[in-house]
Amino acid sequence: MLGIPEVGFRRSARSHNCDLPVVCDWIEASLLLDETEISQTHVSDILQEQQFYPRDTNDDRNFTAEFIGMVWMELERRARLLKNVGLYVVSGKRITRRCNWDECVGAAFLVLLTCGEYYLTLREIADYIWQGELFEDFCCEALRGNGWQATRTGWASHAGAEKLTRTVEAVANATDENFVNAAAVELYKHENESGCDLVSHWAYAEKWTGRPLVLVQCASGADFEQKLGTPDIDRWRGFITFSTIPIRGFCTPRAFEHREFRQHCGKVHGVLFDRFRLLEPFAGGATLSPDLSARLFDWVLPRIHALPLLR
């Protein structure tokens, strides 16, 4: 098993204090490198040995088993959503690796992005520009897999826009909106992409405006909560006179419990694309482009080998 994450694991005595998504991510990430099969008993033993859960009495062991049951229910939910693009299958009290990580590199990529918050060894080799570009490209392909048009607009893109003026131009060109308020763009030009990393819309055959339109923030880092209210739709309506009022989209590689997901949705006030919504098109038959698959492989490989093992 991998080393215990630096966040999300807390001593539990009368209530379950460990962060359920973090524990599940830890188990999933362990399958990337170190394990082919993981049992409930093994996870329970580790939590008790590391003193996150007591094991002195039958009540203690039942308390631990209750949490392990919650973990397994979440892993089963994830496996159902991921289908053939997931790393594992759940059979009773065991979770078994379904394929090697390079056969489901998209899922491995999103898990490792999330694990960047959990392990110092991953942060020490982080390249946030490369990471951000890969995540934006992945989000574009995920949205296209659902039939939507998607265009990167973020200033970090080598091929896309740089700074706000060109970001606004990229959004306007992608959506066929011709009325740009240059004075408003000049006023906020210091804001780089002003929170819009990509733009997505539903395309109709006549290519007229008045289409469903989403301005999307892609947040791959640990500071994602600070960005939940971006991009500012009112500000963007000042930059471009849209035929349709855009909605906000927010992409994150993270997985959440249902309650936490609802809380974040309330801050996004738009569409929240978590790990499983981003992977859903590929579970439904869409495929990553060969170019992106190769670039994800190059990013994932050294990070898998940088993951710490449990001592």
Tab-separated table of C-alpha atoms in Angstrom:
chain	number	residue	atom	x	y	z
A	1	MET	CA	0.000	0.000	0.000
A	2	LEU	CA	1.004	3.604	-0.461
A	3	GLY	CA	2.057	5.741	2.439
A	4	ILE	CA	-0.699	7.409	4.424
A	5	PRO	CA	-1.659	10.765	2.832
A	6	GLU	CA	-0.591	13.896	4.645
A	7	VAL	CA	-4.190	15.158	4.706
A	8	GLY	CA	-7.567	13.586	5.389
A	9	PHE	CA	-6.519	10.899	7.885
A	10	ARG	CA	-7.529	11.738	11.477
A	11	ARG	CA	-7.936	9.724	14.631
A	12	SER	CA	-11.460	8.366	15.020
A	13	ALA	CA	-12.848	7.179	18.341
A	14	ARG	CA	-16.545	8.031	18.589
A	15	SER	CA	-17.131	9.493	15.144
A	16	HIS	CA	-15.605	8.824	11.732
A	17	ASN	CA	-13.097	11.631	11.258
A	18	CYS	CA	-11.146	10.355	8.263
A	19	ASP	CA	-12.042	12.026	4.975
A	20	LEU	CA	-13.889	9.376	2.949
A	21	PRO	CA	-12.829	10.598	-0.547
A	22	VAL	CA	-9.183	10.823	0.565
A	23	VAL	CA	-9.240	7.264	1.922
A	24	CYS	CA	-10.797	6.022	-1.318
A	25	ASP	CA	-8.231	7.933	-3.412
A	26	TRP	CA	-5.455	6.379	-1.304
A	27	ILE	CA	-6.785	2.896	-2.043
A	28	GLU	CA	-7.178	3.650	-5.760
A	29	ALA	CA	-3.701	5.152	-5.991
A	30	SER	CA	-2.250	2.074	-4.248
A	31	LEU	CA	-3.514	0.011	-7.172
A	32	LEU	CA	-1.595	2.210	-9.626
A	33	LEU	CA	1.773	1.066	-8.355
A	34	ASP	CA	1.877	-1.361	-5.501
A	35	GLU	CA	-1.138	-3.654	-5.297
A	36	THR	CA	-3.161	-5.936	-7.538
A	37	GLU	CA	-5.776	-6.733	-4.874
A	38	ILE	CA	-6.814	-5.022	-1.646
A	39	SER	CA	-9.137	-6.471	0.982
A	40	GLN	CA	-11.294	-4.851	3.627
A	41	THR	CA	-9.271	-6.687	6.270
A	42	HIS	CA	-6.008	-5.242	4.961
A	43	VAL	CA	-7.326	-1.667	4.997
A	44	SER	CA	-8.830	-2.172	8.443
A	45	ASP	CA	-5.526	-3.509	9.802
A	46	ILE	CA	-3.610	-0.504	8.452
A	47	LEU	CA	-6.036	2.027	9.920
A	48	GLN	CA	-5.765	0.315	13.292
A	49	GLU	CA	-1.996	-0.175	13.183
A	50	GLN	CA	-1.524	3.479	12.301
A	51	GLN	CA	-3.809	4.334	15.248
A	52	PHE	CA	-6.495	6.056	13.225
A	53	TYR	CA	-9.002	3.520	14.576
A	54	PRO	CA	-9.040	1.577	17.862
A	55	ARG	CA	-9.168	-2.235	17.967
A	56	ASP	CA	-9.131	-3.194	21.637
A	57	THR	CA	-12.741	-4.391	21.928
A	58	ASN	CA	-15.464	-5.869	19.767
A	59	ASP	CA	-17.142	-2.458	19.734
A	60	ASP	CA	-13.916	-0.923	18.431
A	61	ARG	CA	-13.644	-3.501	15.680
A	62	ASN	CA	-17.308	-3.018	14.739
A	63	PHE	CA	-16.731	0.741	14.633
A	64	THR	CA	-13.815	0.258	12.247
A	65	ALA	CA	-15.832	-2.176	10.135
A	66	GLU	CA	-18.594	0.400	9.850
A	67	PHE	CA	-16.193	2.892	8.278
A	68	ILE	CA	-14.672	0.270	5.985
A	69	GLY	CA	-18.200	-0.521	4.820
A	70	MET	CA	-18.683	3.155	3.924
A	71	VAL	CA	-15.387	3.128	2.011
A	72	TRP	CA	-16.374	0.013	0.055
A	73	MET	CA	-19.782	1.478	-0.843
A	74	GLU	CA	-18.045	4.557	-2.274
A	75	LEU	CA	-15.536	2.436	-4.194
A	76	GLU	CA	-18.406	0.379	-5.637
A	77	ARG	CA	-20.148	3.599	-6.697
A	78	ARG	CA	-17.011	4.816	-8.402
A	79	ALA	CA	-16.478	1.499	-10.177
A	80	ARG	CA	-20.055	1.568	-11.530
A	81	LEU	CA	-19.541	5.067	-12.914
A	82	LEU	CA	-16.156	4.343	-14.490
A	83	LYS	CA	-17.046	1.003	-16.088
A	84	ASN	CA	-14.349	0.074	-18.623
A	85	VAL	CA	-12.183	3.159	-18.004
A	86	GLY	CA	-11.709	2.435	-14.314
A	87	LEU	CA	-8.683	0.802	-12.771
A	88	TYR	CA	-10.476	-1.749	-10.608
A	89	VAL	CA	-13.528	-3.870	-9.890
A	90	VAL	CA	-15.108	-4.511	-6.501
A	91	SER	CA	-16.017	-8.101	-5.643
A	92	GLY	CA	-17.454	-8.578	-2.192
A	93	LYS	CA	-14.844	-7.551	0.349
A	94	ARG	CA	-12.044	-7.244	-2.185
A	95	ILE	CA	-11.043	-4.681	-4.759
A	96	THR	CA	-9.032	-6.014	-7.699
A	97	ARG	CA	-7.018	-4.188	-10.320
A	98	ARG	CA	-8.848	-4.499	-13.639
A	99	CYS	CA	-6.038	-3.289	-15.875
A	100	ASN	CA	-2.643	-1.634	-15.786
A	101	TRP	CA	-2.676	2.135	-15.352
A	102	ASP	CA	-1.536	2.832	-18.928
A	103	GLU	CA	-4.752	1.181	-20.162
A	104	CYS	CA	-6.850	3.703	-18.242
A	105	VAL	CA	-4.440	6.624	-18.291
A	106	GLY	CA	-7.214	9.242	-18.061
A	107	ALA	CA	-8.434	7.913	-14.726
A	108	ALA	CA	-4.847	7.526	-13.477
A	109	PHE	CA	-4.120	11.128	-14.475
A	110	LEU	CA	-7.068	12.515	-12.501
A	111	VAL	CA	-6.289	10.403	-9.425
A	112	LEU	CA	-2.666	11.554	-9.428
A	113	LEU	CA	-3.649	15.199	-9.885
A	114	THR	CA	-5.711	14.858	-6.725
A	115	CYS	CA	-2.901	13.043	-4.920
A	116	GLY	CA	-0.635	16.036	-5.529
A	117	GLU	CA	-2.290	17.528	-2.451
A	118	TYR	CA	-1.666	14.376	-0.409
A	119	TYR	CA	2.050	13.701	-0.890
A	120	LEU	CA	5.109	15.935	-0.640
A	121	THR	CA	7.006	13.709	-3.077
A	122	LEU	CA	4.521	14.650	-5.815
A	123	ARG	CA	4.657	18.344	-4.986
A	124	GLU	CA	8.457	18.273	-5.218
A	125	ILE	CA	8.291	17.274	-8.905
A	126	ALA	CA	5.230	19.353	-9.765
A	127	ASP	CA	5.182	21.321	-13.018
A	128	TYR	CA	2.024	23.356	-12.656
A	129	ILE	CA	2.033	24.871	-16.154
A	130	TRP	CA	2.381	21.435	-17.769
A	131	GLN	CA	-0.188	19.992	-15.374
A	132	GLY	CA	-2.649	22.809	-16.085
A	133	GLU	CA	-2.312	22.504	-19.841
A	134	LEU	CA	-2.839	18.743	-19.758
A	135	PHE	CA	-5.894	19.127	-17.539
A	136	GLU	CA	-7.418	21.776	-19.819
A	137	ASP	CA	-6.841	19.542	-22.849
A	138	PHE	CA	-8.367	16.591	-20.996
A	139	CYS	CA	-11.438	18.664	-20.071
A	140	CYS	CA	-11.835	19.761	-23.693
A	141	GLU	CA	-11.799	16.180	-24.919
A	142	ALA	CA	-14.230	15.137	-22.171
A	143	LEU	CA	-16.728	17.817	-23.187
A	144	ARG	CA	-16.331	16.922	-26.850
A	145	GLY	CA	-16.981	13.316	-25.900
A	146	ASN	CA	-20.444	14.431	-24.782
A	147	GLY	CA	-21.064	16.056	-28.156
A	148	TRP	CA	-20.275	19.649	-27.199
A	149	GLN	CA	-17.801	21.961	-28.890
A	150	ALA	CA	-14.894	22.923	-26.641
A	151	THR	CA	-12.003	25.342	-27.151
A	152	ARG	CA	-9.123	26.178	-24.838
A	153	THR	CA	-8.807	29.885	-24.158
A	154	GLY	CA	-6.490	30.117	-21.120
A	155	TRP	CA	-3.438	32.352	-21.296
A	156	ALA	CA	-1.078	29.464	-20.412
A	157	SER	CA	-1.870	27.713	-23.675
A	158	HIS	CA	0.940	27.665	-26.241
A	159	ALA	CA	-1.605	27.436	-29.053
A	160	GLY	CA	-4.426	29.461	-27.522
A	161	ALA	CA	-4.912	32.937	-26.150
A	162	GLU	CA	-2.411	34.935	-24.109
A	163	LYS	CA	-3.615	37.519	-21.597
A	164	LEU	CA	-7.118	38.892	-21.534
A	165	THR	CA	-7.362	40.550	-24.958
A	166	ARG	CA	-6.553	37.353	-26.795
A	167	THR	CA	-8.612	35.263	-24.361
A	168	VAL	CA	-11.679	37.367	-25.151
A	169	GLU	CA	-10.907	37.069	-28.854
A	170	ALA	CA	-10.691	33.301	-28.509
A	171	VAL	CA	-14.062	33.102	-26.713
A	172	ALA	CA	-15.715	35.417	-29.263
A	173	ASN	CA	-14.322	33.491	-32.221
A	174	ALA	CA	-15.270	30.111	-30.792
A	175	THR	CA	-18.879	31.199	-30.179
A	176	ASP	CA	-19.334	33.427	-33.285
A	177	GLU	CA	-20.098	36.439	-31.094
A	178	ASN	CA	-19.003	39.646	-32.844
A	179	PHE	CA	-19.698	42.410	-30.313
A	180	VAL	CA	-16.655	42.876	-28.068
A	181	ASN	CA	-16.367	45.796	-25.635
A	182	ALA	CA	-12.725	46.744	-26.060
A	183	ALA	CA	-12.894	49.397	-23.319
A	184	ALA	CA	-14.048	46.839	-20.739
A	185	VAL	CA	-11.341	44.415	-21.819
A	186	GLU	CA	-8.719	47.149	-21.469
A	187	LEU	CA	-9.971	47.985	-17.970
A	188	TYR	CA	-9.399	44.413	-16.733
A	189	LYS	CA	-6.431	43.443	-18.922
A	190	HIS	CA	-4.313	42.673	-15.833
A	191	GLU	CA	-6.510	39.631	-15.065
A	192	ASN	CA	-4.928	37.314	-17.646
A	193	GLU	CA	-7.760	34.964	-18.702
A	194	SER	CA	-10.225	36.342	-16.107
A	195	GLY	CA	-11.034	32.824	-14.963
A	196	CYS	CA	-12.021	31.379	-18.346
A	197	ASP	CA	-9.805	28.450	-19.328
A	198	LEU	CA	-12.079	27.038	-21.989
A	199	VAL	CA	-15.395	27.760	-23.651
A	200	SER	CA	-17.938	25.112	-24.583
A	201	HIS	CA	-21.202	25.306	-26.493
A	202	TRP	CA	-23.713	23.146	-28.272
A	203	ALA	CA	-23.399	23.541	-32.048
A	204	TYR	CA	-26.428	23.626	-34.332
A	205	ALA	CA	-26.306	23.018	-38.067
A	206	GLU	CA	-27.010	26.640	-39.055
A	207	LYS	CA	-24.122	27.920	-36.876
A	208	TRP	CA	-26.093	30.911	-35.644
A	209	THR	CA	-25.649	32.354	-32.181
A	210	GLY	CA	-28.151	31.879	-29.355
A	211	ARG	CA	-26.699	28.517	-28.319
A	212	PRO	CA	-26.233	26.937	-24.880
A	213	LEU	CA	-22.897	28.336	-23.739
A	214	VAL	CA	-20.560	27.478	-20.846
A	215	LEU	CA	-17.491	29.455	-19.731
A	216	VAL	CA	-15.276	27.036	-17.853
A	217	GLN	CA	-12.640	27.288	-15.137
A	218	CYS	CA	-10.275	24.292	-14.979
A	219	ALA	CA	-8.726	23.982	-11.512
A	220	SER	CA	-6.218	21.154	-11.165
A	221	GLY	CA	-4.424	22.417	-8.050
A	222	ALA	CA	-5.040	22.347	-4.323
A	223	ASP	CA	-6.478	25.888	-4.340
A	224	PHE	CA	-9.590	24.862	-6.289
A	225	GLU	CA	-12.024	26.096	-3.612
A	226	GLN	CA	-10.789	29.662	-4.069
A	227	LYS	CA	-11.808	29.482	-7.739
A	228	LEU	CA	-15.311	28.026	-7.406
A	229	GLY	CA	-16.932	31.388	-8.223
A	230	THR	CA	-14.935	31.926	-11.409
A	231	PRO	CA	-15.210	32.941	-14.167
A	232	ASP	CA	-17.346	35.970	-13.271
A	233	ILE	CA	-20.215	35.702	-15.760
A	234	ASP	CA	-21.343	39.317	-15.294
A	235	ARG	CA	-17.830	40.536	-16.071
A	236	TRP	CA	-17.664	38.371	-19.170
A	237	ARG	CA	-21.006	39.745	-20.328
A	238	GLY	CA	-19.308	43.136	-20.096
A	239	PHE	CA	-16.504	41.935	-22.359
A	240	ILE	CA	-18.779	40.319	-24.957
A	241	THR	CA	-22.424	41.032	-25.808
A	242	PHE	CA	-23.513	37.395	-25.815
A	243	SER	CA	-26.693	36.373	-27.629
A	244	THR	CA	-27.273	33.855	-24.844
A	245	ILE	CA	-26.401	34.395	-21.184
A	246	PRO	CA	-23.530	31.973	-20.486
A	247	ILE	CA	-23.453	29.726	-17.461
A	248	ARG	CA	-20.382	28.907	-15.412
A	249	GLY	CA	-18.629	25.556	-15.646
A	250	PHE	CA	-16.031	24.304	-13.186
A	251	CYS	CA	-13.746	21.320	-13.800
A	252	THR	CA	-11.799	19.559	-11.053
A	253	PRO	CA	-10.043	16.170	-10.948
A	254	ARG	CA	-11.367	15.583	-7.432
A	255	ALA	CA	-14.001	13.203	-6.139
A	256	PHE	CA	-16.480	14.346	-3.505
A	257	GLU	CA	-19.055	12.920	-1.168
A	258	HIS	CA	-22.612	13.817	-2.181
A	259	ARG	CA	-23.049	16.484	0.501
A	260	GLU	CA	-19.720	18.116	-0.368
A	261	PHE	CA	-20.591	18.009	-4.071
A	262	ARG	CA	-23.852	19.848	-3.377
A	263	GLN	CA	-22.017	22.465	-1.316
A	264	HIS	CA	-19.556	23.130	-4.125
A	265	CYS	CA	-22.387	23.296	-6.669
A	266	GLY	CA	-23.905	26.084	-4.594
A	267	LYS	CA	-20.690	28.076	-4.974
A	268	VAL	CA	-20.253	27.337	-8.671
A	269	HIS	CA	-23.835	28.366	-9.585
A	270	GLY	CA	-23.388	26.415	-12.777
A	271	VAL	CA	-22.155	22.997	-13.859
A	272	LEU	CA	-19.607	21.208	-11.667
A	273	PHE	CA	-17.541	18.623	-13.553
A	274	ASP	CA	-15.842	16.370	-11.017
A	275	ARG	CA	-13.633	13.355	-11.783
A	276	PHE	CA	-16.536	11.114	-12.723
A	277	ARG	CA	-18.388	13.592	-14.894
A	278	LEU	CA	-15.146	14.192	-16.779
A	279	LEU	CA	-14.584	10.451	-17.246
A	280	GLU	CA	-18.201	9.599	-18.090
A	281	PRO	CA	-17.896	10.203	-21.881
A	282	PHE	CA	-14.982	7.753	-22.040
A	283	ALA	CA	-16.930	5.183	-20.040
A	284	GLY	CA	-19.654	5.633	-22.655
A	285	GLY	CA	-17.397	4.930	-25.627
A	286	ALA	CA	-15.487	8.144	-26.347
A	287	THR	CA	-11.724	7.790	-26.649
A	288	LEU	CA	-8.814	10.054	-25.845
A	289	SER	CA	-6.847	11.318	-28.816
A	290	PRO	CA	-3.547	9.465	-29.361
A	291	ASP	CA	-1.623	12.706	-28.820
A	292	LEU	CA	-3.216	13.446	-25.444
A	293	SER	CA	-2.908	9.807	-24.346
A	294	ALA	CA	0.826	9.912	-25.062
A	295	ARG	CA	1.282	13.197	-23.197
A	296	LEU	CA	-0.680	11.908	-20.209
A	297	PHE	CA	1.499	8.800	-20.154
A	298	ASP	CA	4.643	10.959	-20.037
A	299	TRP	CA	3.212	12.958	-17.135
A	300	VAL	CA	1.852	10.015	-15.141
A	301	LEU	CA	4.848	7.652	-15.337
A	302	PRO	CA	7.354	9.562	-13.151
A	303	ARG	CA	4.638	10.471	-10.647
A	304	ILE	CA	3.599	6.868	-10.133
A	305	HIS	CA	7.187	6.013	-9.271
A	306	ALA	CA	7.404	9.023	-6.932
A	307	LEU	CA	4.504	7.775	-4.792
A	308	PRO	CA	5.721	6.769	-1.309
A	309	LEU	CA	5.146	3.248	-0.038
A	310	LEU	CA	3.874	2.467	3.444
A	311	ARG	CA	6.755	1.706	5.784
